[in-house]
GROMACS .gro file of C-alpha atoms in nm:
model
  475
    1MET     CA    1  13.251   8.073  10.908
    2ASN     CA    2  12.936   7.988  10.711
    3LYS     CA    3  12.679   8.266  10.673
    4THR     CA    4  12.369   8.082  10.556
    5LYS     CA    5  12.355   7.761  10.756
    6ILE     CA    6  12.278   7.406  10.640
    7VAL     CA    7  12.058   7.176  10.847
    8CYS     CA    8  12.109   6.803  10.779
    9THR     CA    9  11.862   6.537  10.884
   10ILE     CA   10  12.044   6.244  11.043
   11GLY     CA   11  11.921   5.899  10.948
   12PRO     CA   12  12.049   5.547  10.885
   13ALA     CA   13  12.289   5.670  10.617
   14THR     CA   14  12.459   5.930  10.839
   15SER     CA   15  12.429   5.833  11.206
   16SER     CA   16  12.781   5.693  11.259
   17GLU     CA   17  13.058   5.903  11.415
   18GLU     CA   18  13.252   5.895  11.089
   19ALA     CA   19  12.953   6.013  10.883
   20LEU     CA   20  12.872   6.292  11.131
   21ARG     CA   21  13.229   6.422  11.112
   22GLU     CA   22  13.215   6.412  10.733
   23LEU     CA   23  12.881   6.591  10.720
   24HIS     CA   24  13.029   6.871  10.927
   25ALA     CA   25  13.346   6.880  10.714
   26VAL     CA   26  13.151   6.929  10.391
   27GLY     CA   27  12.913   7.191  10.525
   28MET     CA   28  12.660   7.088  10.793
   29ASP     CA   29  12.592   7.352  11.060
   30MET     CA   30  12.296   7.196  11.243
   31ALA     CA   31  12.188   6.834  11.289
   32ARG     CA   32  11.818   6.749  11.273
   33LEU     CA   33  11.646   6.444  11.416
   34ASN     CA   34  11.296   6.348  11.302
   35GLY     CA   35  11.098   6.224  11.600
   36SER     CA   36  10.846   6.060  11.367
   37HIS     CA   37  11.105   5.801  11.271
   38ALA     CA   38  11.303   5.548  11.478
   39ASP     CA   39  11.263   5.509  11.854
   40LEU     CA   40  11.392   5.722  12.139
   41ASP     CA   41  11.683   5.486  12.213
   42TRP     CA   42  11.809   5.542  11.858
   43HIS     CA   43  11.775   5.919  11.891
   44ARG     CA   44  11.946   5.912  12.233
   45GLY     CA   45  12.241   5.732  12.080
   46VAL     CA   46  12.272   5.981  11.792
   47ILE     CA   47  12.255   6.277  12.031
   48ALA     CA   48  12.537   6.124  12.238
   49ARG     CA   49  12.749   6.073  11.927
   50LEU     CA   50  12.685   6.429  11.809
   51ARG     CA   51  12.786   6.571  12.146
   52LYS     CA   52  13.102   6.358  12.139
   53VAL     CA   53  13.227   6.442  11.789
   54LEU     CA   54  13.060   6.781  11.721
   55PRO     CA   55  13.010   6.941  12.064
   56THR     CA   56  12.927   7.294  11.935
   57THR     CA   57  12.685   7.183  11.662
   58PRO     CA   58  12.322   7.264  11.755
   59ILE     CA   59  12.066   6.982  11.745
   60LEU     CA   60  11.709   7.027  11.625
   61MET     CA   61  11.454   6.756  11.701
   62ASP     CA   62  11.118   6.762  11.525
   63ILE     CA   63  10.841   6.616  11.737
   64PRO     CA   64  10.535   6.469  11.562
   65GLY     CA   65  10.285   6.707  11.722
   66ARG     CA   66   9.968   6.741  11.516
   67LYS     CA   67  10.119   6.574  11.213
   68ILE     CA   68   9.908   6.278  11.099
   69ARG     CA   69  10.104   5.983  10.962
   70THR     CA   70  10.058   5.622  10.867
   71VAL     CA   71  10.223   5.394  11.123
   72GLN     CA   72  10.501   5.146  11.057
   73LEU     CA   73  10.346   4.887  10.825
   74LYS     CA   74  10.433   4.525  10.763
   75HIS     CA   75  10.253   4.550  10.430
   76GLU     CA   76  10.259   4.870  10.221
   77PRO     CA   77   9.958   4.849   9.989
   78SER     CA   78   9.977   4.939   9.619
   79PHE     CA   79   9.663   5.039   9.432
   80ARG     CA   80   9.523   5.151   9.100
   81GLU     CA   81   9.311   5.454   9.025
   82GLY     CA   82   8.952   5.395   9.134
   83GLU     CA   83   9.038   5.121   9.383
   84THR     CA   84   8.951   5.147   9.753
   85ILE     CA   85   9.202   5.189  10.033
   86ILE     CA   86   9.089   5.177  10.395
   87LEU     CA   87   9.251   5.402  10.654
   88THR     CA   88   9.173   5.315  11.014
   89THR     CA   89   9.233   5.445  11.364
   90ASP     CA   90   9.240   5.082  11.485
   91GLN     CA   91   9.608   5.019  11.556
   92SER     CA   92   9.574   4.638  11.539
   93HIS     CA   93   9.607   4.632  11.158
   94ASP     CA   94   9.933   4.599  10.966
   95GLY     CA   95   9.848   4.742  10.623
   96SER     CA   96   9.749   4.420  10.453
   97GLU     CA   97   9.374   4.499  10.480
   98LYS     CA   98   9.362   4.841  10.646
   99VAL     CA   99   9.623   5.113  10.698
  100PRO     CA  100   9.639   5.253  11.055
  101VAL     CA  101   9.714   5.619  11.123
  102ASN     CA  102   9.851   5.777  11.440
  103TYR     CA  103   9.559   6.019  11.501
  104ALA     CA  104   9.292   5.841  11.705
  105ASN     CA  105   9.004   6.071  11.608
  106LEU     CA  106   9.053   6.094  11.232
  107HIS     CA  107   8.741   5.887  11.163
  108ARG     CA  108   8.536   6.137  11.368
  109ASP     CA  109   8.664   6.439  11.174
  110LEU     CA  110   8.612   6.312  10.818
  111ALA     CA  111   8.298   6.266  10.610
  112ALA     CA  112   8.209   6.144  10.262
  113GLY     CA  113   8.337   6.380   9.995
  114ASN     CA  114   8.642   6.504  10.188
  115THR     CA  115   8.978   6.500  10.013
  116VAL     CA  116   9.268   6.312  10.174
  117LEU     CA  117   9.625   6.360  10.053
  118ALA     CA  118   9.930   6.152  10.143
  119ASP     CA  119  10.307   6.163  10.103
  120ASP     CA  120  10.339   6.542  10.052
  121GLY     CA  121  10.038   6.544   9.820
  122THR     CA  122  10.173   6.290   9.572
  123LEU     CA  123   9.878   6.060   9.652
  124LYS     CA  124   9.518   6.181   9.639
  125PHE     CA  125   9.203   6.012   9.768
  126THR     CA  126   8.835   6.096   9.812
  127VAL     CA  127   8.643   5.975  10.118
  128GLU     CA  128   8.363   5.741  10.006
  129LYS     CA  129   8.227   5.662  10.352
  130VAL     CA  130   8.320   5.631  10.718
  131GLU     CA  131   8.221   5.315  10.906
  132GLY     CA  132   8.322   5.300  11.270
  133GLN     CA  133   8.698   5.354  11.286
  134ASP     CA  134   8.741   5.283  10.914
  135ILE     CA  135   8.771   5.549  10.644
  136HIS     CA  136   8.706   5.416  10.294
  137LEU     CA  137   8.902   5.609  10.030
  138ARG     CA  138   8.878   5.604   9.653
  139ALA     CA  139   9.222   5.639   9.492
  140GLU     CA  140   9.245   5.922   9.239
  141GLY     CA  141   9.559   5.773   9.085
  142ASP     CA  142   9.798   5.478   9.100
  143GLY     CA  143  10.045   5.452   9.386
  144THR     CA  144  10.172   5.286   9.703
  145LEU     CA  145  10.090   5.403  10.056
  146ARG     CA  146  10.405   5.358  10.261
  147SER     CA  147  10.496   5.356  10.630
  148ARG     CA  148  10.515   5.678  10.831
  149LYS     CA  149  10.398   5.900  10.545
  150GLY     CA  150  10.216   6.223  10.615
  151ILE     CA  151   9.839   6.246  10.578
  152ASN     CA  152   9.677   6.582  10.500
  153VAL     CA  153   9.309   6.671  10.498
  154PRO     CA  154   9.291   7.026  10.363
  155PHE     CA  155   8.987   7.239  10.453
  156VAL     CA  156   8.890   7.000  10.736
  157ASN     CA  157   8.905   7.133  11.093
  158LEU     CA  158   9.074   6.859  11.295
  159GLN     CA  159   8.990   6.841  11.665
  160THR     CA  160   9.342   6.764  11.779
  161ALA     CA  161   9.472   6.913  12.103
  162PRO     CA  162   9.750   7.172  12.054
  163VAL     CA  163   9.980   6.971  12.286
  164THR     CA  164   9.930   6.596  12.306
  165ASP     CA  165  10.049   6.348  12.567
  166ARG     CA  166  10.302   6.224  12.314
  167ASP     CA  167  10.426   6.582  12.268
  168ARG     CA  168  10.482   6.611  12.643
  169SER     CA  169  10.677   6.286  12.646
  170MET     CA  170  10.891   6.395  12.350
  171LEU     CA  171  10.954   6.739  12.500
  172ALA     CA  172  11.067   6.578  12.825
  173PHE     CA  173  11.307   6.363  12.622
  174CYS     CA  174  11.445   6.673  12.447
  175VAL     CA  175  11.501   6.853  12.778
  176GLU     CA  176  11.662   6.546  12.934
  177ASN     CA  177  11.901   6.496  12.643
  178GLY     CA  178  12.001   6.860  12.599
  179VAL     CA  179  11.850   6.917  12.254
  180ASP     CA  180  11.895   7.280  12.146
  181TYR     CA  181  11.579   7.331  11.937
  182VAL     CA  182  11.247   7.148  11.907
  183GLY     CA  183  11.044   7.169  11.587
  184ILE     CA  184  10.666   7.192  11.643
  185SER     CA  185  10.439   7.082  11.358
  186PHE     CA  186  10.129   7.267  11.236
  187VAL     CA  187  10.161   7.566  11.464
  188GLU     CA  188   9.856   7.787  11.414
  189SER     CA  189   9.884   8.049  11.691
  190GLY     CA  190  10.116   8.220  11.931
  191ALA     CA  191   9.922   8.054  12.213
  192HIS     CA  192  10.027   7.713  12.079
  193VAL     CA  193  10.394   7.815  12.105
  194GLU     CA  194  10.344   7.957  12.453
  195GLU     CA  195  10.186   7.631  12.568
  196ILE     CA  196  10.484   7.436  12.432
  197LYS     CA  197  10.721   7.669  12.619
  198LYS     CA  198  10.530   7.612  12.942
  199VAL     CA  199  10.578   7.237  12.902
  200ILE     CA  200  10.950   7.287  12.838
  201GLY     CA  201  10.969   7.501  13.150
  202GLY     CA  202  11.299   7.675  13.078
  203ALA     CA  203  11.514   7.860  12.827
  204SER     CA  204  11.618   7.546  12.639
  205PRO     CA  205  11.536   7.384  12.410
  206ARG     CA  206  11.428   7.676  12.196
  207VAL     CA  207  11.116   7.646  11.982
  208VAL     CA  208  11.110   7.626  11.601
  209ALA     CA  209  10.752   7.682  11.487
  210LYS     CA  210  10.677   7.504  11.160
  211VAL     CA  211  10.455   7.709  10.930
  212GLU     CA  212  10.281   7.454  10.711
  213ASN     CA  213   9.910   7.528  10.682
  214ARG     CA  214   9.654   7.808  10.639
  215GLY     CA  215   9.626   7.871  11.011
  216GLY     CA  216  10.000   7.918  11.042
  217LEU     CA  217  10.007   8.163  10.753
  218ALA     CA  218   9.712   8.358  10.890
  219HIS     CA  219   9.881   8.404  11.229
  220VAL     CA  220  10.247   8.410  11.124
  221ASP     CA  221  10.310   8.750  11.283
  222GLU     CA  222  10.205   8.640  11.633
  223ILE     CA  223  10.381   8.304  11.586
  224ALA     CA  224  10.706   8.476  11.489
  225ARG     CA  225  10.678   8.711  11.786
  226VAL     CA  226  10.686   8.433  12.047
  227SER     CA  227  10.893   8.164  11.868
  228ASP     CA  228  11.270   8.138  11.864
  229ALA     CA  229  11.282   8.042  11.495
  230LEU     CA  230  11.048   7.944  11.212
  231MET     CA  231  11.061   7.660  10.963
  232ILE     CA  232  10.879   7.668  10.630
  233ASP     CA  233  10.778   7.306  10.561
  234ARG     CA  234  10.693   7.343  10.196
  235GLY     CA  235  10.571   6.987  10.158
  236ASP     CA  236  10.274   7.020  10.391
  237LEU     CA  237  10.233   7.390  10.306
  238SER     CA  238  10.185   7.315   9.936
  239VAL     CA  239   9.926   7.050  10.020
  240GLU     CA  240   9.740   7.253  10.282
  241THR     CA  241   9.727   7.566  10.063
  242SER     CA  242   9.821   7.547   9.694
  243ILE     CA  243  10.141   7.461   9.518
  244GLU     CA  244  10.119   7.781   9.310
  245ASP     CA  245  10.151   7.993   9.624
  246VAL     CA  246  10.441   7.812   9.793
  247VAL     CA  247  10.720   8.045   9.680
  248LEU     CA  248  10.512   8.356   9.750
  249ASN     CA  249  10.426   8.228  10.098
  250GLN     CA  250  10.794   8.151  10.158
  251LYS     CA  251  10.887   8.511  10.084
  252ARG     CA  252  10.609   8.643  10.307
  253VAL     CA  253  10.701   8.424  10.605
  254ILE     CA  254  11.070   8.519  10.580
  255GLU     CA  255  10.985   8.888  10.565
  256VAL     CA  256  10.760   8.866  10.872
  257ALA     CA  257  11.013   8.661  11.068
  258ARG     CA  258  11.293   8.904  10.993
  259SER     CA  259  11.080   9.193  11.120
  260HIS     CA  260  11.091   9.009  11.455
  261ALA     CA  261  11.462   8.919  11.419
  262LYS     CA  262  11.383   8.547  11.406
  263PRO     CA  263  11.578   8.304  11.184
  264VAL     CA  264  11.395   8.098  10.923
  265ILE     CA  265  11.479   7.747  10.800
  266VAL     CA  266  11.353   7.662  10.450
  267ALA     CA  267  11.281   7.291  10.411
  268THR     CA  268  11.149   7.020  10.177
  269GLU     CA  269  11.287   6.874   9.856
  270MET     CA  270  11.570   7.121   9.810
  271LEU     CA  271  11.787   6.854   9.647
  272HIS     CA  272  11.534   6.572   9.632
  273THR     CA  273  11.669   6.415   9.312
  274MET     CA  274  12.004   6.359   9.485
  275ILE     CA  275  11.852   6.097   9.711
  276GLU     CA  276  11.907   5.856   9.422
  277GLN     CA  277  12.106   6.055   9.166
  278ARG     CA  278  12.449   6.213   9.184
  279PHE     CA  279  12.350   6.542   9.021
  280PRO     CA  280  12.071   6.793   9.096
  281THR     CA  281  11.832   6.963   8.860
  282LYS     CA  282  11.887   7.325   8.766
  283ALA     CA  283  11.552   7.404   8.927
  284GLU     CA  284  11.679   7.268   9.261
  285VAL     CA  285  11.991   7.484   9.247
  286SER     CA  286  11.773   7.783   9.161
  287ASP     CA  287  11.546   7.701   9.455
  288ILE     CA  288  11.834   7.704   9.704
  289THR     CA  289  11.971   8.030   9.565
  290ASN     CA  290  11.629   8.192   9.581
  291ALA     CA  291  11.581   8.089   9.946
  292VAL     CA  292  11.910   8.254  10.040
  293LEU     CA  293  11.828   8.571   9.849
  294ASP     CA  294  11.487   8.575  10.019
  295GLY     CA  295  11.672   8.603  10.349
  296CYS     CA  296  11.653   8.260  10.513
  297ALA     CA  297  11.898   8.175  10.791
  298ALA     CA  298  11.927   7.811  10.688
  299THR     CA  299  11.837   7.562  10.418
  300MET     CA  300  11.750   7.207  10.516
  301LEU     CA  301  11.808   6.860  10.378
  302SER     CA  302  11.578   6.574  10.477
  303GLY     CA  303  11.582   6.240  10.297
  304GLU     CA  304  11.884   6.360  10.103
  305THR     CA  305  12.107   6.310  10.408
  306ALA     CA  306  11.894   6.070  10.613
  307VAL     CA  307  11.873   5.788  10.360
  308GLY     CA  308  12.026   5.925  10.041
  309SER     CA  309  12.296   5.753   9.839
  310TYR     CA  310  12.489   6.076   9.773
  311TRP     CA  311  12.468   6.263  10.102
  312ARG     CA  312  12.832   6.385  10.089
  313GLU     CA  313  12.792   6.527   9.741
  314CYS     CA  314  12.454   6.672   9.835
  315VAL     CA  315  12.579   6.873  10.134
  316ALA     CA  316  12.892   6.985   9.950
  317LEU     CA  317  12.684   7.111   9.659
  318MET     CA  318  12.439   7.294   9.883
  319ARG     CA  319  12.734   7.455  10.066
  320SER     CA  320  12.872   7.580   9.738
  321VAL     CA  321  12.537   7.716   9.619
  322VAL     CA  322  12.449   7.902   9.942
  323ASP     CA  323  12.801   8.047   9.967
  324LYS     CA  324  12.777   8.186   9.614
  325ALA     CA  325  12.434   8.332   9.693
  326ASP     CA  326  12.569   8.489  10.011
  327ALA     CA  327  12.861   8.643   9.819
  328PHE     CA  328  12.615   8.794   9.571
  329GLN     CA  329  12.369   8.925   9.823
  330HIS     CA  330  12.370   9.288   9.935
  331PRO     CA  331  12.254   9.409  10.276
  332VAL     CA  332  11.878   9.447  10.286
  333ALA     CA  333  11.772   9.812  10.274
  334GLU     CA  334  11.481   9.922  10.488
  335THR     CA  335  11.228  10.177  10.371
  336ALA     CA  336  11.193  10.508  10.550
  337ALA     CA  337  10.846  10.404  10.661
  338LYS     CA  338  10.981  10.097  10.836
  339LEU     CA  339  11.260  10.294  11.001
  340GLU     CA  340  11.011  10.547  11.137
  341GLN     CA  341  10.828  10.264  11.313
  342ARG     CA  342  11.142  10.154  11.499
  343SER     CA  343  11.134  10.317  11.842
  344GLN     CA  344  11.273  10.064  12.092
  345LEU     CA  345  11.631  10.068  12.218
  346PRO     CA  346  11.735   9.743  12.042
  347ASP     CA  347  11.596   9.883  11.714
  348ALA     CA  348  11.802  10.199  11.750
  349VAL     CA  349  12.115   9.997  11.834
  350GLU     CA  350  12.059   9.783  11.524
  351ASP     CA  351  12.035  10.094  11.310
  352ALA     CA  352  12.350  10.241  11.467
  353VAL     CA  353  12.545   9.921  11.411
  354ALA     CA  354  12.426   9.904  11.049
  355LEU     CA  355  12.540  10.263  10.993
  356LEU     CA  356  12.882  10.202  11.151
  357CYS     CA  357  12.929   9.888  10.944
  358ARG     CA  358  12.862  10.086  10.628
  359GLN     CA  359  13.080  10.386  10.713
  360LEU     CA  360  13.377  10.218  10.884
  361PRO     CA  361  13.597   9.926  10.775
  362ILE     CA  362  13.453   9.703  11.048
  363SER     CA  363  13.581   9.348  11.016
  364LYS     CA  364  13.387   9.171  11.295
  365ILE     CA  365  13.086   9.230  11.515
  366VAL     CA  366  13.110   9.095  11.870
  367THR     CA  367  12.799   9.047  12.081
  368ILE     CA  368  12.847   8.968  12.450
  369SER     CA  369  12.531   8.803  12.569
  370VAL     CA  370  12.407   8.533  12.804
  371SER     CA  371  12.094   8.463  12.599
  372GLY     CA  372  12.208   8.548  12.245
  373PHE     CA  373  11.947   8.825  12.208
  374ALA     CA  374  12.192   9.077  12.061
  375ALA     CA  375  12.321   8.826  11.808
  376GLU     CA  376  11.965   8.750  11.697
  377ARG     CA  377  11.887   9.117  11.642
  378ILE     CA  378  12.208   9.202  11.457
  379SER     CA  379  12.194   8.884  11.246
  380SER     CA  380  11.847   8.976  11.122
  381ARG     CA  381  12.004   9.276  10.943
  382ARG     CA  382  12.240   9.040  10.756
  383PRO     CA  383  12.559   9.249  10.778
  384ARG     CA  384  12.849   9.152  10.555
  385GLN     CA  385  13.075   9.123  10.862
  386GLU     CA  386  13.079   8.800  11.059
  387ILE     CA  387  12.912   8.805  11.400
  388ILE     CA  388  13.078   8.645  11.703
  389CYS     CA  389  12.839   8.572  11.989
  390ALA     CA  390  13.043   8.540  12.310
  391SER     CA  391  12.841   8.370  12.583
  392ASN     CA  392  12.907   8.183  12.907
  393ASP     CA  393  12.610   7.953  12.841
  394PRO     CA  394  12.700   7.651  12.621
  395ARG     CA  395  12.334   7.622  12.513
  396THR     CA  396  12.343   7.977  12.378
  397VAL     CA  397  12.672   7.908  12.201
  398ARG     CA  398  12.518   7.613  12.015
  399ALA     CA  399  12.184   7.782  11.949
  400THR     CA  400  12.333   8.096  11.795
  401ASN     CA  401  12.522   7.881  11.545
  402LEU     CA  402  12.189   7.862  11.357
  403LEU     CA  403  12.179   8.239  11.303
  404HIS     CA  404  12.284   8.381  10.968
  405GLY     CA  405  12.649   8.489  10.965
  406THR     CA  406  12.696   8.405  11.332
  407ARG     CA  407  12.933   8.183  11.527
  408GLY     CA  408  12.886   8.113  11.897
  409VAL     CA  409  13.201   8.112  12.112
  410PHE     CA  410  13.209   7.996  12.473
  411VAL     CA  411  13.376   8.220  12.733
  412ASP     CA  412  13.409   8.089  13.088
  413ILE     CA  413  13.355   8.429  13.249
  414PRO     CA  414  13.087   8.545  13.499
  415PHE     CA  415  12.872   8.829  13.362
  416SER     CA  416  12.825   9.114  13.610
  417LYS     CA  417  12.502   9.310  13.664
  418THR     CA  418  12.672   9.592  13.855
  419THR     CA  419  12.986   9.658  13.646
  420THR     CA  420  13.100   9.619  13.286
  421ASP     CA  421  13.425   9.442  13.384
  422HIS     CA  422  13.319   9.124  13.208
  423ILE     CA  423  13.325   9.299  12.868
  424PRO     CA  424  13.705   9.346  12.841
  425ALA     CA  425  13.746   9.002  13.001
  426CYS     CA  426  13.537   8.848  12.724
  427LEU     CA  427  13.728   9.038  12.457
  428LYS     CA  428  14.059   8.912  12.599
  429ALA     CA  429  13.922   8.556  12.591
  430LEU     CA  430  13.831   8.603  12.225
  431PHE     CA  431  14.177   8.748  12.161
  432ASP     CA  432  14.345   8.452  12.330
  433GLN     CA  433  14.133   8.213  12.118
  434LYS     CA  434  14.231   8.410  11.803
  435GLU     CA  435  13.866   8.484  11.731
  436ILE     CA  436  13.960   8.853  11.711
  437LEU     CA  437  14.300   8.952  11.571
  438PRO     CA  438  14.523   9.259  11.619
  439GLU     CA  439  14.434   9.393  11.275
  440ASP     CA  440  14.056   9.372  11.334
  441LEU     CA  441  13.836   9.677  11.379
  442ILE     CA  442  13.545   9.547  11.583
  443ILE     CA  443  13.206   9.665  11.704
  444VAL     CA  444  13.108   9.535  12.046
  445ILE     CA  445  12.740   9.516  12.150
  446ALA     CA  446  12.651   9.429  12.507
  447VAL     CA  447  12.425   9.525  12.795
  448GLY     CA  448  12.550   9.727  13.089
  449TYR     CA  449  12.380   9.732  13.429
  450PRO     CA  450  12.085   9.526  13.306
  451LYS     CA  451  11.734   9.590  13.430
  452SER     CA  452  11.400   9.475  13.295
  453GLY     CA  453  11.369   9.579  12.930
  454ASN     CA  454  11.724   9.721  12.927
  455ARG     CA  455  11.893   9.529  12.645
  456MET     CA  456  12.167   9.612  12.394
  457ASN     CA  457  12.241   9.948  12.557
  458LEU     CA  458  12.615   9.952  12.496
  459ILE     CA  459  12.811   9.992  12.170
  460GLN     CA  460  13.189  10.017  12.147
  461THR     CA  461  13.432  10.027  11.855
  462HIS     CA  462  13.790   9.911  11.900
  463VAL     CA  463  14.104   9.851  11.701
  464VAL     CA  464  14.204   9.523  11.859
  465SER     CA  465  14.578   9.600  11.857
  466ASP     CA  466  14.508   9.921  12.055
  467LEU     CA  467  14.304   9.724  12.308
  468ALA     CA  468  14.581   9.468  12.342
  469ASP     CA  469  14.844   9.738  12.406
  470THR     CA  470  14.627   9.941  12.644
  471LEU     CA  471  14.511   9.646  12.854
  472GLY     CA  472  14.841   9.459  12.846
  473TRP     CA  473  14.722   9.151  12.659
  474VAL     CA  474  15.061   9.104  12.490
  475GLY     CA  475  15.422   9.145  12.587
   0.00000   0.00000   0.00000
């Protein structure tokens, strides 16, 4: 079982059944689809293939949200420093004279003197003037503006709605097709996440809030509180803030998210050179290791697996690097000040489990949960023992496979609100599936007689062989 998870973006290079199986074999734990690319029929087909060949692998779909991009262009213009490029909100152009963008009000939000960045900040322009729907830009260097590349306008307050009509359409698609997580771009408040959840209208898909600008950083605590997971999109974050602060911001976001027991995905250019080259740079390997030691739940590959020439080698290398970092890492110690602030029942249960794991030769932690709440809380403490989340909800089983050190296991057992009979039944199911073995010493975390706010109120320790003999599981 993998502790730190690997998220692989599926694209033209990896969308076949054979490629999906191979991605999983070499180390993929979650599949990501980028809603900014391809059409919904293509994504629907990939989701169907994933469910067929990798039924327990969670699927994350990023929806465009407030991300500004160039559209698909017939002509991708090249330019020299000092030349003029015209962006436009008029969708009738194809790039040969003007380059359309997907945000209809961009010409209203910009003025002469504003800075415009493109393609993760690799292209820089200055606004010379705005005429009607056309934005005249002076290139600050040589380059080519390509299709579907991100556009950033740092320090400009864009008047985009938190949830667009296109977002609603994409969210409906995600619900209809059973996607496990949706990634929301440029989240700047907890209210934004809550509005997305209202549109979803149920427990699934879960929400991954992408922290990628100043607003997101300023409100990361409230965002983490209401989200199901966070993603650090370092490409946009470096452009919207400063490249010098990216690593420091990464550490801060992970620390805040872990205080709320929320997993964090670290993304952008982790093995970028391997899109076209067989071997990574030492800096890339160091970057992956550092993200794991910071406490992320998952590292993510984008173009490396979507269109890269060496996607197999890329995932295998990342798997090796994160596993070595996990083997090196020690449990994170909490200061006395932090412990004094922990007063809720789940906090106390976490502390008790952590103490038992240190003082006893516990081999596995079993959480029995419909929603996966207990697994989320225990995973945030990053115990050395593997966590098994037993649930009777297939969506929870897939979703908890994102959590650090956690594997979701389906048990076809009704969970009772008036007895605890389902707990030994779940343990027997795990025993029958060989998820727990006679020689294991396990901790079991569950909820008994649940009422509002009554969560994680039961802890048990068992030698599995004693359970098997007592309850007649064998012989």
